Short mmCIF file of C-alpha atoms in Angstrom, two decimals:
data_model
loop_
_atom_site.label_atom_id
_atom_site.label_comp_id
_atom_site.label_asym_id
_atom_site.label_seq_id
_atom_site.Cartn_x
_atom_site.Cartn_y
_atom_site.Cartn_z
CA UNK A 146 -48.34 3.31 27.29
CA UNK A 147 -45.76 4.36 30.04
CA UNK A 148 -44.31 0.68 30.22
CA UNK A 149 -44.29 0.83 26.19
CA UNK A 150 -41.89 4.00 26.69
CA UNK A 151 -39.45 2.51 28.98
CA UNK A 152 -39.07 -0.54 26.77
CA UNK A 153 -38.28 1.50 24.04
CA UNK A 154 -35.94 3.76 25.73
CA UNK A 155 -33.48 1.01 27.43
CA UNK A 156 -33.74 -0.99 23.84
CA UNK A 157 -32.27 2.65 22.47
CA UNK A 158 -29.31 2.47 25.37
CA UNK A 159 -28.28 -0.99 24.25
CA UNK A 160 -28.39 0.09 20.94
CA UNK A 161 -24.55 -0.86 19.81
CA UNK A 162 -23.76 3.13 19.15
CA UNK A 163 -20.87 2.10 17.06
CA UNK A 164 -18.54 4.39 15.52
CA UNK A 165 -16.29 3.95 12.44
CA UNK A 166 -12.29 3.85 13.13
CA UNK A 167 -9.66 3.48 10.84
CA UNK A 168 -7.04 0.60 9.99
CA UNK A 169 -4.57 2.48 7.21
CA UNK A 170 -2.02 0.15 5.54
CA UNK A 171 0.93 1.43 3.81
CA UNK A 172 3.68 0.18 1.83
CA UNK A 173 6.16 0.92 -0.44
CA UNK A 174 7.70 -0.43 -3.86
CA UNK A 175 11.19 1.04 -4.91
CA UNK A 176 12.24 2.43 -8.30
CA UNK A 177 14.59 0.62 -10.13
CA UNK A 178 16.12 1.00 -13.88
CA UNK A 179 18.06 -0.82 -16.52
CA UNK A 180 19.35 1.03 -19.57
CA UNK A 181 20.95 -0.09 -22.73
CA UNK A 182 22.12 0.57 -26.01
CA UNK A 183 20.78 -1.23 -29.30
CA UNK A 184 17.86 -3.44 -28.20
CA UNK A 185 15.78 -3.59 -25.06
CA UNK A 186 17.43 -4.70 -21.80
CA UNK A 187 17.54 -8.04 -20.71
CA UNK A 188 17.48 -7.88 -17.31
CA UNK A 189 14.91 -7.47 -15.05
CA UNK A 190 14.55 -4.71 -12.68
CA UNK A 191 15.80 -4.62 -8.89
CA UNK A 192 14.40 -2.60 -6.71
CA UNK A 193 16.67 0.47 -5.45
CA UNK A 194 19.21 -0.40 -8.47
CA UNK A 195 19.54 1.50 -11.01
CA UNK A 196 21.94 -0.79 -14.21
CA UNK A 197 23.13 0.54 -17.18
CA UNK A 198 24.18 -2.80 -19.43
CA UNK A 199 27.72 -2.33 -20.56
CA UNK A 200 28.00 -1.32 -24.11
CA UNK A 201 30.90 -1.52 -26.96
CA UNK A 202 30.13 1.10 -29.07
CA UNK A 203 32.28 0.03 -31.69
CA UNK A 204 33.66 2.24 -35.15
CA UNK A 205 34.89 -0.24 -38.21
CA UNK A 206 37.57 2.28 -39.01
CA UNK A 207 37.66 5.89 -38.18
CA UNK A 208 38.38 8.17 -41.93
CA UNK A 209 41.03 11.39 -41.30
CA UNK A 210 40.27 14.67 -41.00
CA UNK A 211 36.16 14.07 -40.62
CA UNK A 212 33.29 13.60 -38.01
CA UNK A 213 32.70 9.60 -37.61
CA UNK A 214 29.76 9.29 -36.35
CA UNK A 215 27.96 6.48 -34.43
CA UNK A 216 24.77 6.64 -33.20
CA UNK A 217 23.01 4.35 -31.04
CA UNK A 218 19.59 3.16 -30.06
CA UNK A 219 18.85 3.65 -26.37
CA UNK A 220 16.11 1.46 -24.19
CA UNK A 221 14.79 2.12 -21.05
CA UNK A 222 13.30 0.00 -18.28
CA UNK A 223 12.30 2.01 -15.29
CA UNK A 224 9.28 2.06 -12.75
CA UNK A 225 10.46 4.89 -11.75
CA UNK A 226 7.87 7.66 -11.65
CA UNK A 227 10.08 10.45 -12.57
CA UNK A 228 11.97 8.87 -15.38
CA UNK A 229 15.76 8.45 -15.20
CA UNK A 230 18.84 9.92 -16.58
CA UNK A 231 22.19 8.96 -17.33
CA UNK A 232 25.52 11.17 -16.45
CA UNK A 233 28.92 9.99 -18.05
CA UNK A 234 31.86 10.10 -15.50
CA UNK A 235 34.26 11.73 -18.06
CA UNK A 236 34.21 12.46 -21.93
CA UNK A 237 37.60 11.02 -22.91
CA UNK A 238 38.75 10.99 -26.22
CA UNK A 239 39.53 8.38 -27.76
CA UNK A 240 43.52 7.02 -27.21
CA UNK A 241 45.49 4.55 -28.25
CA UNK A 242 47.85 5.05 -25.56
CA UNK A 243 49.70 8.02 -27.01
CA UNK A 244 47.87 9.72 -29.20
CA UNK A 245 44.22 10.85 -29.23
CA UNK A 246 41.71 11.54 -31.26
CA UNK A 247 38.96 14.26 -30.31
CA UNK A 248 35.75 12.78 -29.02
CA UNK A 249 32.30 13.96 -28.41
CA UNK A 250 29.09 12.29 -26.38
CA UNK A 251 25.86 13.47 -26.75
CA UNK A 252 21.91 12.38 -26.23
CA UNK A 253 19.89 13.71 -28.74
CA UNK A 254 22.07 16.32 -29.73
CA UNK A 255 23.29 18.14 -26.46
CA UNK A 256 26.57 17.21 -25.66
CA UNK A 257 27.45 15.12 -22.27
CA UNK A 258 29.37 17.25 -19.77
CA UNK A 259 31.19 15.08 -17.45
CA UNK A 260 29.50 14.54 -14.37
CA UNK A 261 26.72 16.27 -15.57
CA UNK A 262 23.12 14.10 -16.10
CA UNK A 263 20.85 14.24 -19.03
CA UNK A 264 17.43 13.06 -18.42
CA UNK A 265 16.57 9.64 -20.55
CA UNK A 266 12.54 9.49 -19.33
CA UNK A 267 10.19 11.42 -17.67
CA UNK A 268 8.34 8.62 -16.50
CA UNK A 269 7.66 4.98 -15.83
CA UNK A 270 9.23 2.95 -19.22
CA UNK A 271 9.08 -0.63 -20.35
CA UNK A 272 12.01 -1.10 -22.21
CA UNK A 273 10.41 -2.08 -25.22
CA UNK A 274 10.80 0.54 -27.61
CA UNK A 275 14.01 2.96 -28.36
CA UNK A 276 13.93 6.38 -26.97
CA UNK A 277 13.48 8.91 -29.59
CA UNK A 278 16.51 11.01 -28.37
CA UNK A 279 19.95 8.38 -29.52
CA UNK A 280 23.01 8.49 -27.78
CA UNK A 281 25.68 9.52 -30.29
CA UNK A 282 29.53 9.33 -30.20
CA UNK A 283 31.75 11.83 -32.53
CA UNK A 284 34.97 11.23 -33.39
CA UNK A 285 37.31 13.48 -35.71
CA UNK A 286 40.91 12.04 -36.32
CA UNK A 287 43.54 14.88 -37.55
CA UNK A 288 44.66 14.39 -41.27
CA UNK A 289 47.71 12.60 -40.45
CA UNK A 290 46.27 11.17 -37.35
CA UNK A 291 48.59 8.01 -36.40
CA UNK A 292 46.82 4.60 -37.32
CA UNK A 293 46.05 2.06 -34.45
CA UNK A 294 43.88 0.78 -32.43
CA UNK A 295 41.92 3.32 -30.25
CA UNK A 296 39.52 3.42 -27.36
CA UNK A 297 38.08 4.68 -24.50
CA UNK A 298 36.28 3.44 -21.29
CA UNK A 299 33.12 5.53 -19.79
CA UNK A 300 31.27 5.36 -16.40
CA UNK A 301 27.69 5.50 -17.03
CA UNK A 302 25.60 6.21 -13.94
CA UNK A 303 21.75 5.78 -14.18
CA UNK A 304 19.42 7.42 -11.78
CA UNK A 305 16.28 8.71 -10.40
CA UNK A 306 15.24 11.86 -11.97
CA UNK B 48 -81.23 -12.37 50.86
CA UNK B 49 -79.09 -15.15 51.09
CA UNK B 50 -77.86 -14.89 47.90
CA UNK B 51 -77.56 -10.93 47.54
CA UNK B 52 -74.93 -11.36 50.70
CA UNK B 53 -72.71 -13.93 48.87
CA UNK B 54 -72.40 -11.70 45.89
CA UNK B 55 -70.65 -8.98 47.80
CA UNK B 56 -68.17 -11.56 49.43
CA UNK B 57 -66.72 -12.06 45.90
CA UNK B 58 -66.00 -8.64 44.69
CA UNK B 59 -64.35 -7.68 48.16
CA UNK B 60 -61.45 -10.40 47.09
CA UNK B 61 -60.74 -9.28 43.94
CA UNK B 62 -57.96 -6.55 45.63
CA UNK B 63 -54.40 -5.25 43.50
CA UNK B 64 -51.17 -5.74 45.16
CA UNK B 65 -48.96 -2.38 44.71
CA UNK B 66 -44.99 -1.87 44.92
CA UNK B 67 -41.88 -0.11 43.76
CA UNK B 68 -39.50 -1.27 40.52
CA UNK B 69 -36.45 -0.22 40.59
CA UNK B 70 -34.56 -0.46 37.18
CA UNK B 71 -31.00 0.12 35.93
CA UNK B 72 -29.15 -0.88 32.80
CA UNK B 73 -25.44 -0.77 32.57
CA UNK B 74 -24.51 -0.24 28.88
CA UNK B 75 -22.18 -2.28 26.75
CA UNK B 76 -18.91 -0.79 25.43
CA UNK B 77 -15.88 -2.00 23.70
CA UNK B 78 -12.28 -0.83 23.09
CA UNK B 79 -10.29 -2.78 19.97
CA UNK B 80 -7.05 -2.53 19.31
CA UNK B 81 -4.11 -4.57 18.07
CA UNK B 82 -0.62 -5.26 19.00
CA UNK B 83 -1.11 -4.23 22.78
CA UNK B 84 -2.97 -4.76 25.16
CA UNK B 85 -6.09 -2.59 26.19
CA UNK B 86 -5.73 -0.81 29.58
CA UNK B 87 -7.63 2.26 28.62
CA UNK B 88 -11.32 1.88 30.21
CA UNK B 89 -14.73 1.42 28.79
CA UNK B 90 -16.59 4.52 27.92
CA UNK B 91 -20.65 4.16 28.24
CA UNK B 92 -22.37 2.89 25.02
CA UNK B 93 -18.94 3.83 23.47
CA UNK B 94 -17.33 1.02 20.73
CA UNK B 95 -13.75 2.24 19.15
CA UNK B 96 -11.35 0.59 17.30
CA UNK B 97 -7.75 1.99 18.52
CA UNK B 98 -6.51 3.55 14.69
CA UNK B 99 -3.14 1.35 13.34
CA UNK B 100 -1.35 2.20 10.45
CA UNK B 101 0.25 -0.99 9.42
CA UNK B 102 3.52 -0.56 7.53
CA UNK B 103 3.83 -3.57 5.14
CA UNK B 104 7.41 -2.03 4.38
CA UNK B 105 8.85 -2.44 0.67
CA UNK B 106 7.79 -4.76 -1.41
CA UNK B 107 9.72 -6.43 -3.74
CA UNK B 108 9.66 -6.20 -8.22
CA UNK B 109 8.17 -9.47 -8.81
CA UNK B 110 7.66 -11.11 -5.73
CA UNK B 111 5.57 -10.70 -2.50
CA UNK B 112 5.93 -9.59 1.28
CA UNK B 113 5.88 -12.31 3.97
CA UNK B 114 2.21 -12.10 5.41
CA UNK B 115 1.93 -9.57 8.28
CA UNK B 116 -0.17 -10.77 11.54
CA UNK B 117 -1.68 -8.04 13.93
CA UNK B 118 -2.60 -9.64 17.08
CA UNK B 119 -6.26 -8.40 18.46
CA UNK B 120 -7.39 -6.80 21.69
CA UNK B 121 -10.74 -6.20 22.59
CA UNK B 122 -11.89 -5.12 26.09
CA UNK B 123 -15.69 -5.25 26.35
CA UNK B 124 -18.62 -5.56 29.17
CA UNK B 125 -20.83 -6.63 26.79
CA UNK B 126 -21.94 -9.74 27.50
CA UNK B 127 -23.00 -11.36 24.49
CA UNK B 128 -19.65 -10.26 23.06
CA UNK B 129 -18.57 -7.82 19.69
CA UNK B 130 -18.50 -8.09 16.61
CA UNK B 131 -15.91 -6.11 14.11
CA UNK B 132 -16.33 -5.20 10.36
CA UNK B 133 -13.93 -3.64 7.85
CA UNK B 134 -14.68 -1.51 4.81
CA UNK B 135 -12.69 0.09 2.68
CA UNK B 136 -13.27 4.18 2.33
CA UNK B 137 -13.49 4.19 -1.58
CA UNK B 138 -16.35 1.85 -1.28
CA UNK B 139 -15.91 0.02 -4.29
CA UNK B 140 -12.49 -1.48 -3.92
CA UNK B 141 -11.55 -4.83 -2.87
CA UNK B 142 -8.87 -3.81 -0.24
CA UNK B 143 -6.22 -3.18 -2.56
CA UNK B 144 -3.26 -0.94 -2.34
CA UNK B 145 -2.70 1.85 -4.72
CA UNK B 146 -0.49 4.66 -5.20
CA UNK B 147 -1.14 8.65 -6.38
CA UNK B 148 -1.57 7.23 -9.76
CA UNK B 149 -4.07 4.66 -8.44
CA UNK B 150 -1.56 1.72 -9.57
CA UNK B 151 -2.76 -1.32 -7.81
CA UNK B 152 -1.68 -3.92 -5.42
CA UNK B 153 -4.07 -6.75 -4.62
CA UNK B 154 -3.88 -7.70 -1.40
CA UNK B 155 -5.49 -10.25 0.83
CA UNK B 156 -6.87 -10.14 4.59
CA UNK B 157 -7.82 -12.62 7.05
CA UNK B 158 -9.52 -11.56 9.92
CA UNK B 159 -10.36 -14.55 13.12
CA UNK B 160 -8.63 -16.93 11.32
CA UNK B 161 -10.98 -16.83 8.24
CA UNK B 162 -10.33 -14.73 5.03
CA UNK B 163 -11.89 -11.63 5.41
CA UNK B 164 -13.60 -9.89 1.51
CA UNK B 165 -13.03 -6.03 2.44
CA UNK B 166 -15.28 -5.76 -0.97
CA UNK B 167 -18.12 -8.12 1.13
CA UNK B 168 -17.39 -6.68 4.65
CA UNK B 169 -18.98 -9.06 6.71
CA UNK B 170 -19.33 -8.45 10.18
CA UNK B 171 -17.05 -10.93 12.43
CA UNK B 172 -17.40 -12.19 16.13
CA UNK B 173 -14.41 -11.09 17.69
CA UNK B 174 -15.84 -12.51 21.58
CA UNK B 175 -19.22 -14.30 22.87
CA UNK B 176 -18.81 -12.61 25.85
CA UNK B 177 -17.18 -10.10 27.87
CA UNK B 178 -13.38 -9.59 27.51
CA UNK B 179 -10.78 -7.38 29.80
CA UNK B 180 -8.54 -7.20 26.90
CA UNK B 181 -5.33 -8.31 28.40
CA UNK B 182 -4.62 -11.26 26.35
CA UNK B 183 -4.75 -11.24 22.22
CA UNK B 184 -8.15 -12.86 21.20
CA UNK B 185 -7.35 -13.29 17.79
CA UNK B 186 -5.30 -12.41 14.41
CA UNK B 187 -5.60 -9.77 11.56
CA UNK B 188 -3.73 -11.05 8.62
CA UNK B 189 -2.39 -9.17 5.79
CA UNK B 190 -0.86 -10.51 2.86
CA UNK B 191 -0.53 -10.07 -0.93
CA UNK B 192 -2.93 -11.72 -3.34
CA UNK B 193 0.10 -12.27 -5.99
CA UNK B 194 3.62 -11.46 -6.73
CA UNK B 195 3.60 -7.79 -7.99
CA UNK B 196 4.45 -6.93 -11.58
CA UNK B 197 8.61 -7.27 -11.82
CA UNK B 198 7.90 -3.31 -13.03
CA UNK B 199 5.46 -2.51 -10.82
CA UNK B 200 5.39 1.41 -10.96
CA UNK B 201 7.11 2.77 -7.73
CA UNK B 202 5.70 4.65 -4.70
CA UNK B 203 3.87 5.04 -1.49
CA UNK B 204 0.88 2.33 -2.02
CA UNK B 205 -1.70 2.61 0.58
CA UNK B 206 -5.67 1.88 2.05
CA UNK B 207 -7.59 3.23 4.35
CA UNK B 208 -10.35 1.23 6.01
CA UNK B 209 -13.05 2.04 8.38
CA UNK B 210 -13.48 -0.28 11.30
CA UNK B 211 -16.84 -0.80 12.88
CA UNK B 212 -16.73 -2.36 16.24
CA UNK B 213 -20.29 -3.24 17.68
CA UNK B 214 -22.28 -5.66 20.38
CA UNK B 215 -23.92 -8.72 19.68
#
């Protein structure tokens, strides 16, 4: 009985005692975006960059002394967690080198302050289907407004929200 | 007579020999760890796996990382070698990465030179024999199962798996 102990208690001391450690592997995928106006974008996204797709948002003929209005569709493509938002570098009005006409921006309804960024998502997006909120220009030529050809150039920076 | 006298001749042979047995056991004990090698020492009937976190870095919309190879150390008295086995903490996963949201990133492991299921977790011979850890003994291979989603939601992606290192 004794030597049936002592077997039994140097079988427990080679027993392997293991204990559990860790291996933890990380990594890291960066957001990217791609806006446009009118249909979905066609790019894909890049990781870190954040595109909007030029646009020419583009009024047949402006009518004096009334709001012309042009409203258009805006898609989203963002992995980006937190959504995205768009900031215009300036509101210019429209000019045809000379004269102007008074111009507004706005995304569903709240008007673009230069500089100043208006959230597009909250969230990842796939591009597929027009935001609800539209991105809408406003123009109002003066009654006697002088006829020509007029235009105006915006910066549109997209980022991380 | 004669044969009462030859009866007692016999049982006077039939003696025990006695002594002293003196026994000791040195237990086996490993240290595992990757990237360096192991200069710590042994610690009785102790097995531990050095913890690594293994930055995979950024990984690009649409494509894959380049495979990333973990050299192994193992220093061991153990003289029928160790063996190592990897599970992952959440039990049911198959060793994939996944962010808060629990997006996933399938990823692929060899361990030895042979793939390695983190699902399976089967336990691996790392040595045969004893090892003083000074030179790399073997590879752990990470690498991505497929090119990630070219909108692969963003974020941290991570796994944490338990390593068991034990004697053969």
């Amino acid at each position: 009985m004794k030597k049936l102990l002592s077997i039994a208690a140097v079988a427990a001391l080679f027993t392997t005692g293991a204990i559990a450690d860790t291996i933890t592997v990380n990594g890291v995928v960066l957001a990217g975006a791609q806006v446009s106006f009118g249909s979905a974008p066609a790019g894909t996204l890049v990781a870190g960059t954040f595109a909007f797709e030029d646009a020419v948002v583009g009024f047949e003929s402006l009518a004096l002394d009334q709001d012309n209005v042009d409203n258009q569709n805006v898609f989203v493509k963002t992995n980006s967690n937190n959504g995205v938002s768009i900031a215009l570098g300036t509101t210019p009005d429209l000019s045809d080198g000379t004269h102007t006409v008074p111009t507004t921006y706005a995304l569903g309804g709240v008007d673009f302050v230069a500089g100043t960024a208006q959230s597009l998502t909250g969230g990842t997006n796939d591009g597929s289907v027009a935001l609800a909120n539209q991105f809408t220009t406003t123009a109002h030529p003066a009654a006697d407004q002088v006829s020509g050809a007029y235009t105006a150039t915006i910066t549109a920076t997209i980022a991380q929200n | 007579m004669k044969k009462i006298i030859l009866l007692t001749a016999t049982i006077a042979t039939a003696m025990w020999s006695e002594g002293i047995t003196i026994n000791g056991s040195i237990p086996p004990a490993a240290i595992v760890g990757f990237d360096n090698p192991i200069t710590e020492n042994l610690l009785d009937n102790t097995f531990t796996f050095k913890d690594i976190v293994i930055d995979i870095g950024s990984i690009p919309l649409g494509s894959k990382i380049a495979p990333v190879t973990k050299q192994i150390y193992a220093k061991t008295n153990s003289v029928n070698g160790i063996t190592m086995e990897i599970t992952d903490t959440k039990g049911w996963a198959k060793g994939q990465i996944l962010n808060e949201d629990e997006d996933a990133i399938n990823m692929k492991y060899s361990l030895m030179g042979s793939s390695y299921s983190i699902k399976n977790h089967p336990v691996v011979e790392l040595t045969s024999s004893t090892s003083d850890g000074s030179a790399s003994i073997g590879v752990f291979v990470i690498e991505q199962k497929s090119n990630i989603s070219s909108d692969q939601p963003e974020g941290h992606y991570s796994a944490v798996f338990n390593v068991t290192i034990a004697s053969q």
